[in-house]
Structure formats: C-alpha cells, structure tokens
Amino acid sequence: MTENQVLPKLGPGQKSLREDRTAARRQQVLDAAQGCFRQHGFHGASMAQISAAAGMSVGHIYHYFENKDAIVAAIIDEDVQHFSSEFAEIGRSPDIMAAMIDHAGAVVRRILDGKGPTLSAEIFAEAARNPTVRRVLQDADKKVHDIVRETIFKSGRAPFTEEQLEARMEVIGAMFDGLEMRLIRNPDFPREAVIVEVRRLIRYVLSGEDTAAD
C-alpha cells in the first residue's frame, strides 16, 4: 500500500457484520473466562487457560481485552447491563413495587443456581486487594443503586426520608450479597423457603412502614 492510498470504507452492512463478529468474540472470551475463574480462581486462571477454553490464541484475546482486570470489568458491566434491562421492564409494569418483589425471587433463584456465588466471591476477593477492580465494582454498585432508587420513586410508594431510603437499600443489597456467601457456607439451606422470606422482607423494607421502636 502506498502512502497516499486510502483504505476502502466499509458499508453499513459490512460495518454491522464486523461489529457483530467482534461482540461475539468478546462474549466468547467472557464466557470462557467466567468458567476458568470459577474453576481455578482469579489468580489461578491463566490467560493460556482462558484462551484454550475460548478456542482462540492468547494474542487474539489481547486484541479484545488488555488483561484479566479488563475481562473482570467487562463481566461486571455485562451484569449491570442485564440488571438495567430488567429494571427497565419493571418500570413499565402497572404495579412497579409488585414487579420488583417478583423480580427479587427470580434474582434469588439465579444466585442459588450454583454458578454465580463462586464467581462473585472471586470478584469480591480481588476487589479487596486490587484497586482497579475495586473501582469498577464500586462504579457498578452506584449504577445499580441509582437504577433501583429511580424505580422505587417511580413506583410512587416510597415515603422515606433520604437517609431511610439509603439505609433500606443498603439492607437489601447486603441481603443479596449475603445470600451468595451463605450458599458457599451452607449449600443445603431450604431454597424455596428462603425465596419466600426474601420477598417478604423486601415487601416490608420497601413498604415505608416504620414499626420498629429502635
């Protein structure tokens, strides 16, 4: 190619096809990495193992992700995007609060499917010692927090002070995080009964009732 030669421009269809292929390749790496992280841990999983699981070379993976931190960031972002889509659907429900409570049951079932907790534990552990992953996780938490907060207000059933709302959302977040840890510590707890109680607790926490005497 000469210095003044111009590369041909891609048409809309060609550009879309390239973007689709890139997205598929990235997803291929993310799926492989999640399996490796669950099996070997974050530090135990090498890029060579991830590349073997993804069916592509290590060099090819580096074309899409700079390092393992970037892969973890993409996994976290994928979860946030999925959460955002679900809450967009909840926001269109005629009874938003009821839809949020129903959604809580679905989330608990996903947590208890036996796949998520180990990966979450690996990410939490890495965030505790890795500032880059910690920032990504904290940014993701803020995005989720803002989505939930906006949905609660949209429901029209949030007669809280700012402090009460923040505290109650933290309680809900701690409950979901704690369930993942409990599944590791006690994998035989009664899951369907726990789902019933989680929905009951969320209904109470979001009801605006204040019957506690401190």
mmCIF file of C-alpha atoms in Angstrom:
data_model
loop_
_atom_site.group_PDB
_atom_site.id
_atom_site.type_symbol
_atom_site.label_atom_id
_atom_site.label_comp_id
_atom_site.label_asym_id
_atom_site.label_seq_id
_atom_site.Cartn_x
_atom_site.Cartn_y
_atom_site.Cartn_z
ATOM 1 C CA MET A 1 0.000 0.000 0.000
ATOM 2 C CA THR A 2 1.389 3.418 -0.937
ATOM 3 C CA GLU A 3 1.493 6.321 1.490
ATOM 4 C CA ASN A 4 -1.382 8.130 -0.235
ATOM 5 C CA GLN A 5 -3.541 5.066 -0.770
ATOM 6 C CA VAL A 6 -6.819 5.164 1.144
ATOM 7 C CA LEU A 7 -8.414 2.083 2.625
ATOM 8 C CA PRO A 8 -11.902 1.387 1.264
ATOM 9 C CA LYS A 9 -14.711 2.398 3.577
ATOM 10 C CA LEU A 10 -16.979 -0.276 4.936
ATOM 11 C CA GLY A 11 -20.635 -0.074 4.017
ATOM 12 C CA PRO A 12 -23.324 -0.109 6.744
ATOM 13 C CA GLY A 13 -23.913 -3.841 6.323
ATOM 14 C CA GLN A 14 -20.210 -4.679 6.385
ATOM 15 C CA LYS A 15 -19.634 -2.494 9.439
ATOM 16 C CA SER A 16 -22.530 -4.132 11.267
ATOM 17 C CA LEU A 17 -21.190 -7.593 10.417
ATOM 18 C CA ARG A 18 -17.751 -6.692 11.758
ATOM 19 C CA GLU A 19 -19.265 -5.267 14.952
ATOM 20 C CA ASP A 20 -21.365 -8.417 15.405
ATOM 21 C CA ARG A 21 -18.297 -10.610 14.989
ATOM 22 C CA THR A 22 -16.342 -8.506 17.475
ATOM 23 C CA ALA A 23 -19.177 -8.704 20.016
ATOM 24 C CA ALA A 24 -19.411 -12.475 19.529
ATOM 25 C CA ARG A 25 -15.656 -12.897 20.011
ATOM 26 C CA ARG A 26 -15.695 -10.761 23.154
ATOM 27 C CA GLN A 27 -18.586 -12.798 24.549
ATOM 28 C CA GLN A 28 -16.704 -15.985 23.724
ATOM 29 C CA VAL A 29 -13.787 -14.761 25.859
ATOM 30 C CA LEU A 30 -16.068 -13.644 28.711
ATOM 31 C CA ASP A 31 -17.872 -16.991 28.847
ATOM 32 C CA ALA A 32 -14.562 -18.869 28.848
ATOM 33 C CA ALA A 33 -13.046 -16.587 31.486
ATOM 34 C CA GLN A 34 -16.011 -16.996 33.837
ATOM 35 C CA GLY A 35 -15.683 -20.764 33.643
ATOM 36 C CA CYS A 36 -11.942 -20.566 34.318
ATOM 37 C CA PHE A 37 -12.370 -18.141 37.228
ATOM 38 C CA ARG A 38 -14.924 -20.458 38.831
ATOM 39 C CA GLN A 39 -12.722 -23.495 38.372
ATOM 40 C CA HIS A 40 -9.281 -22.078 39.143
ATOM 41 C CA GLY A 41 -9.872 -18.747 40.890
ATOM 42 C CA PHE A 42 -8.947 -15.319 39.560
ATOM 43 C CA HIS A 43 -5.228 -15.672 40.114
ATOM 44 C CA GLY A 44 -5.120 -19.383 39.353
ATOM 45 C CA ALA A 45 -6.725 -18.912 35.942
ATOM 46 C CA SER A 46 -4.046 -18.059 33.382
ATOM 47 C CA MET A 47 -4.564 -16.327 30.078
ATOM 48 C CA ALA A 48 -3.411 -19.588 28.450
ATOM 49 C CA GLN A 49 -6.252 -21.468 30.167
ATOM 50 C CA ILE A 50 -8.760 -18.801 29.153
ATOM 51 C CA SER A 51 -7.529 -18.877 25.562
ATOM 52 C CA ALA A 52 -7.819 -22.678 25.455
ATOM 53 C CA ALA A 53 -11.366 -22.528 26.839
ATOM 54 C CA ALA A 54 -12.288 -19.784 24.354
ATOM 55 C CA GLY A 55 -10.714 -21.617 21.430
ATOM 56 C CA MET A 56 -8.517 -18.727 20.358
ATOM 57 C CA SER A 57 -4.923 -17.631 20.825
ATOM 58 C CA VAL A 58 -3.750 -15.532 23.765
ATOM 59 C CA GLY A 59 -2.722 -12.844 21.291
ATOM 60 C CA HIS A 60 -6.230 -12.807 19.871
ATOM 61 C CA ILE A 61 -7.681 -12.341 23.355
ATOM 62 C CA TYR A 62 -5.390 -9.358 23.939
ATOM 63 C CA HIS A 63 -6.916 -7.818 20.825
ATOM 64 C CA TYR A 64 -10.188 -7.529 22.772
ATOM 65 C CA PHE A 65 -9.020 -7.233 26.396
ATOM 66 C CA GLU A 66 -5.874 -5.642 27.766
ATOM 67 C CA ASN A 67 -5.583 -8.023 30.731
ATOM 68 C CA LYS A 68 -7.596 -10.048 33.255
ATOM 69 C CA ASP A 69 -8.699 -6.864 35.038
ATOM 70 C CA ALA A 70 -10.325 -5.724 31.799
ATOM 71 C CA ILE A 71 -12.073 -9.081 31.458
ATOM 72 C CA VAL A 72 -13.449 -8.799 35.002
ATOM 73 C CA ALA A 73 -14.578 -5.222 34.282
ATOM 74 C CA ALA A 74 -16.464 -6.471 31.217
ATOM 75 C CA ILE A 75 -18.093 -9.275 33.228
ATOM 76 C CA ILE A 76 -19.264 -6.762 35.832
ATOM 77 C CA ASP A 77 -20.512 -4.369 33.135
ATOM 78 C CA GLU A 78 -22.427 -7.195 31.488
ATOM 79 C CA ASP A 79 -24.218 -7.860 34.777
ATOM 80 C CA VAL A 80 -25.085 -4.157 35.122
ATOM 81 C CA GLN A 81 -26.474 -4.022 31.580
ATOM 82 C CA HIS A 82 -28.607 -7.087 32.263
ATOM 83 C CA PHE A 83 -29.840 -5.566 35.531
ATOM 84 C CA SER A 84 -30.663 -2.292 33.755
ATOM 85 C CA SER A 85 -32.706 -4.101 31.097
ATOM 86 C CA GLU A 86 -34.662 -5.995 33.732
ATOM 87 C CA PHE A 87 -35.467 -2.843 35.685
ATOM 88 C CA ALA A 88 -36.491 -1.012 32.522
ATOM 89 C CA GLU A 89 -39.098 -3.744 32.093
ATOM 90 C CA ILE A 90 -40.107 -3.446 35.763
ATOM 91 C CA GLY A 91 -40.543 0.297 35.281
ATOM 92 C CA ARG A 92 -43.155 -0.377 32.588
ATOM 93 C CA SER A 93 -45.228 -2.573 34.904
ATOM 94 C CA PRO A 94 -48.631 -1.264 36.088
ATOM 95 C CA ASP A 95 -47.603 -2.203 39.651
ATOM 96 C CA ILE A 96 -43.902 -1.441 39.897
ATOM 97 C CA MET A 97 -43.499 -2.430 43.530
ATOM 98 C CA ALA A 98 -45.120 -5.834 42.972
ATOM 99 C CA ALA A 99 -42.912 -6.346 39.917
ATOM 100 C CA MET A 100 -39.806 -5.514 41.984
ATOM 101 C CA ILE A 101 -40.799 -8.079 44.618
ATOM 102 C CA ASP A 102 -41.421 -10.737 41.939
ATOM 103 C CA HIS A 103 -38.077 -9.893 40.368
ATOM 104 C CA ALA A 104 -36.371 -10.411 43.723
ATOM 105 C CA GLY A 105 -37.488 -14.037 43.680
ATOM 106 C CA ALA A 106 -36.010 -14.516 40.203
ATOM 107 C CA VAL A 107 -32.720 -12.964 41.323
ATOM 108 C CA VAL A 108 -32.528 -15.274 44.339
ATOM 109 C CA ARG A 109 -33.093 -18.280 42.069
ATOM 110 C CA ARG A 110 -30.201 -17.119 39.861
ATOM 111 C CA ILE A 111 -27.987 -16.703 42.919
ATOM 112 C CA LEU A 112 -28.895 -20.192 44.103
ATOM 113 C CA ASP A 113 -28.338 -21.908 40.756
ATOM 114 C CA GLY A 114 -24.882 -23.000 41.908
ATOM 115 C CA LYS A 115 -22.877 -20.979 39.363
ATOM 116 C CA GLY A 116 -22.900 -17.363 40.487
ATOM 117 C CA PRO A 117 -21.668 -17.361 44.085
ATOM 118 C CA THR A 118 -18.160 -18.732 43.480
ATOM 119 C CA LEU A 119 -17.531 -16.198 40.726
ATOM 120 C CA SER A 120 -18.900 -13.361 42.842
ATOM 121 C CA ALA A 121 -16.691 -14.431 45.740
ATOM 122 C CA GLU A 122 -13.656 -14.348 43.431
ATOM 123 C CA ILE A 123 -14.530 -10.851 42.209
ATOM 124 C CA PHE A 124 -15.164 -9.572 45.755
ATOM 125 C CA ALA A 125 -11.864 -11.030 46.938
ATOM 126 C CA GLU A 126 -9.990 -9.478 44.029
ATOM 127 C CA ALA A 127 -11.673 -6.111 44.631
ATOM 128 C CA ALA A 128 -10.443 -6.189 48.236
ATOM 129 C CA ARG A 129 -6.810 -6.193 47.088
ATOM 130 C CA ASN A 130 -6.940 -4.760 43.565
ATOM 131 C CA PRO A 131 -7.769 -1.014 43.344
ATOM 132 C CA THR A 132 -8.678 -1.248 39.663
ATOM 133 C CA VAL A 133 -11.249 -3.999 40.173
ATOM 134 C CA ARG A 134 -12.486 -2.264 43.336
ATOM 135 C CA ARG A 135 -13.223 0.940 41.403
ATOM 136 C CA VAL A 136 -15.038 -0.997 38.691
ATOM 137 C CA LEU A 137 -17.136 -2.820 41.291
ATOM 138 C CA GLN A 138 -17.925 0.394 43.172
ATOM 139 C CA ASP A 139 -18.920 2.178 39.947
ATOM 140 C CA ALA A 140 -21.173 -0.739 39.051
ATOM 141 C CA ASP A 141 -22.740 -0.681 42.512
ATOM 142 C CA LYS A 142 -23.528 3.021 42.116
ATOM 143 C CA LYS A 143 -25.179 2.417 38.744
ATOM 144 C CA VAL A 144 -27.332 -0.367 40.199
ATOM 145 C CA HIS A 145 -28.122 1.789 43.233
ATOM 146 C CA ASP A 146 -29.290 4.676 41.020
ATOM 147 C CA ILE A 147 -31.448 2.353 38.899
ATOM 148 C CA VAL A 148 -33.175 0.861 41.952
ATOM 149 C CA ARG A 149 -33.604 4.248 43.592
ATOM 150 C CA GLU A 150 -35.206 5.729 40.476
ATOM 151 C CA THR A 151 -37.532 2.743 40.145
ATOM 152 C CA ILE A 152 -38.640 2.997 43.782
ATOM 153 C CA PHE A 153 -39.558 6.644 43.301
ATOM 154 C CA LYS A 154 -41.283 5.847 40.036
ATOM 155 C CA SER A 155 -43.483 3.372 41.902
ATOM 156 C CA GLY A 156 -44.934 6.242 43.925
ATOM 157 C CA ARG A 157 -44.700 4.156 47.090
ATOM 158 C CA ALA A 158 -41.533 5.395 48.757
ATOM 159 C CA PRO A 159 -42.496 7.668 51.681
ATOM 160 C CA PHE A 160 -38.943 7.716 53.036
ATOM 161 C CA THR A 161 -36.515 10.368 54.064
ATOM 162 C CA GLU A 162 -33.310 10.294 52.022
ATOM 163 C CA GLU A 163 -31.483 8.670 54.924
ATOM 164 C CA GLN A 164 -34.145 5.990 55.380
ATOM 165 C CA LEU A 165 -34.168 5.154 51.678
ATOM 166 C CA GLU A 166 -30.385 4.852 51.528
ATOM 167 C CA ALA A 167 -30.340 2.669 54.642
ATOM 168 C CA ARG A 168 -33.091 0.370 53.378
ATOM 169 C CA MET A 169 -31.404 -0.038 50.003
ATOM 170 C CA GLU A 170 -28.171 -0.966 51.780
ATOM 171 C CA VAL A 171 -30.046 -3.568 53.808
ATOM 172 C CA ILE A 172 -31.443 -5.100 50.609
ATOM 173 C CA GLY A 173 -28.015 -5.066 48.953
ATOM 174 C CA ALA A 174 -26.422 -6.695 51.987
ATOM 175 C CA MET A 175 -29.106 -9.389 51.949
ATOM 176 C CA PHE A 176 -28.413 -10.349 48.334
ATOM 177 C CA ASP A 177 -24.627 -10.250 48.794
ATOM 178 C CA GLY A 178 -25.004 -12.283 51.958
ATOM 179 C CA LEU A 179 -27.091 -14.957 50.233
ATOM 180 C CA GLU A 180 -24.230 -15.612 47.837
ATOM 181 C CA MET A 181 -21.830 -16.075 50.727
ATOM 182 C CA ARG A 182 -24.321 -18.248 52.628
ATOM 183 C CA LEU A 183 -24.605 -20.569 49.639
ATOM 184 C CA ILE A 184 -20.877 -21.224 49.870
ATOM 185 C CA ARG A 185 -21.009 -21.799 53.629
ATOM 186 C CA ASN A 186 -24.243 -23.794 53.678
ATOM 187 C CA PRO A 187 -25.275 -25.101 50.228
ATOM 188 C CA ASP A 188 -28.135 -27.177 51.691
ATOM 189 C CA PHE A 189 -30.346 -24.439 53.116
ATOM 190 C CA PRO A 190 -34.063 -24.575 52.126
ATOM 191 C CA ARG A 191 -34.009 -22.532 48.932
ATOM 192 C CA GLU A 192 -37.691 -22.178 48.112
ATOM 193 C CA ALA A 193 -38.450 -21.175 51.694
ATOM 194 C CA VAL A 194 -35.636 -18.623 51.555
ATOM 195 C CA ILE A 195 -37.108 -17.134 48.366
ATOM 196 C CA VAL A 196 -40.466 -16.702 50.132
ATOM 197 C CA GLU A 197 -38.793 -14.949 53.067
ATOM 198 C CA VAL A 198 -36.667 -12.710 50.824
ATOM 199 C CA ARG A 199 -39.793 -11.493 49.044
ATOM 200 C CA ARG A 200 -41.492 -10.958 52.397
ATOM 201 C CA LEU A 201 -38.541 -8.934 53.710
ATOM 202 C CA ILE A 202 -38.287 -6.796 50.586
ATOM 203 C CA ARG A 203 -42.008 -6.083 50.722
ATOM 204 C CA TYR A 204 -41.586 -4.938 54.316
ATOM 205 C CA VAL A 205 -38.409 -2.923 53.723
ATOM 206 C CA LEU A 206 -39.901 -1.095 50.739
ATOM 207 C CA SER A 207 -43.355 -0.590 52.245
ATOM 208 C CA GLY A 208 -42.428 2.598 54.070
ATOM 209 C CA GLU A 209 -43.697 1.172 57.336
ATOM 210 C CA ASP A 210 -41.792 2.154 60.440
ATOM 211 C CA THR A 211 -42.974 -0.042 63.289
ATOM 212 C CA ALA A 212 -39.608 -0.579 64.968
ATOM 213 C CA ALA A 213 -39.075 1.179 68.283
ATOM 214 C CA ASP A 214 -35.260 1.174 67.952
#
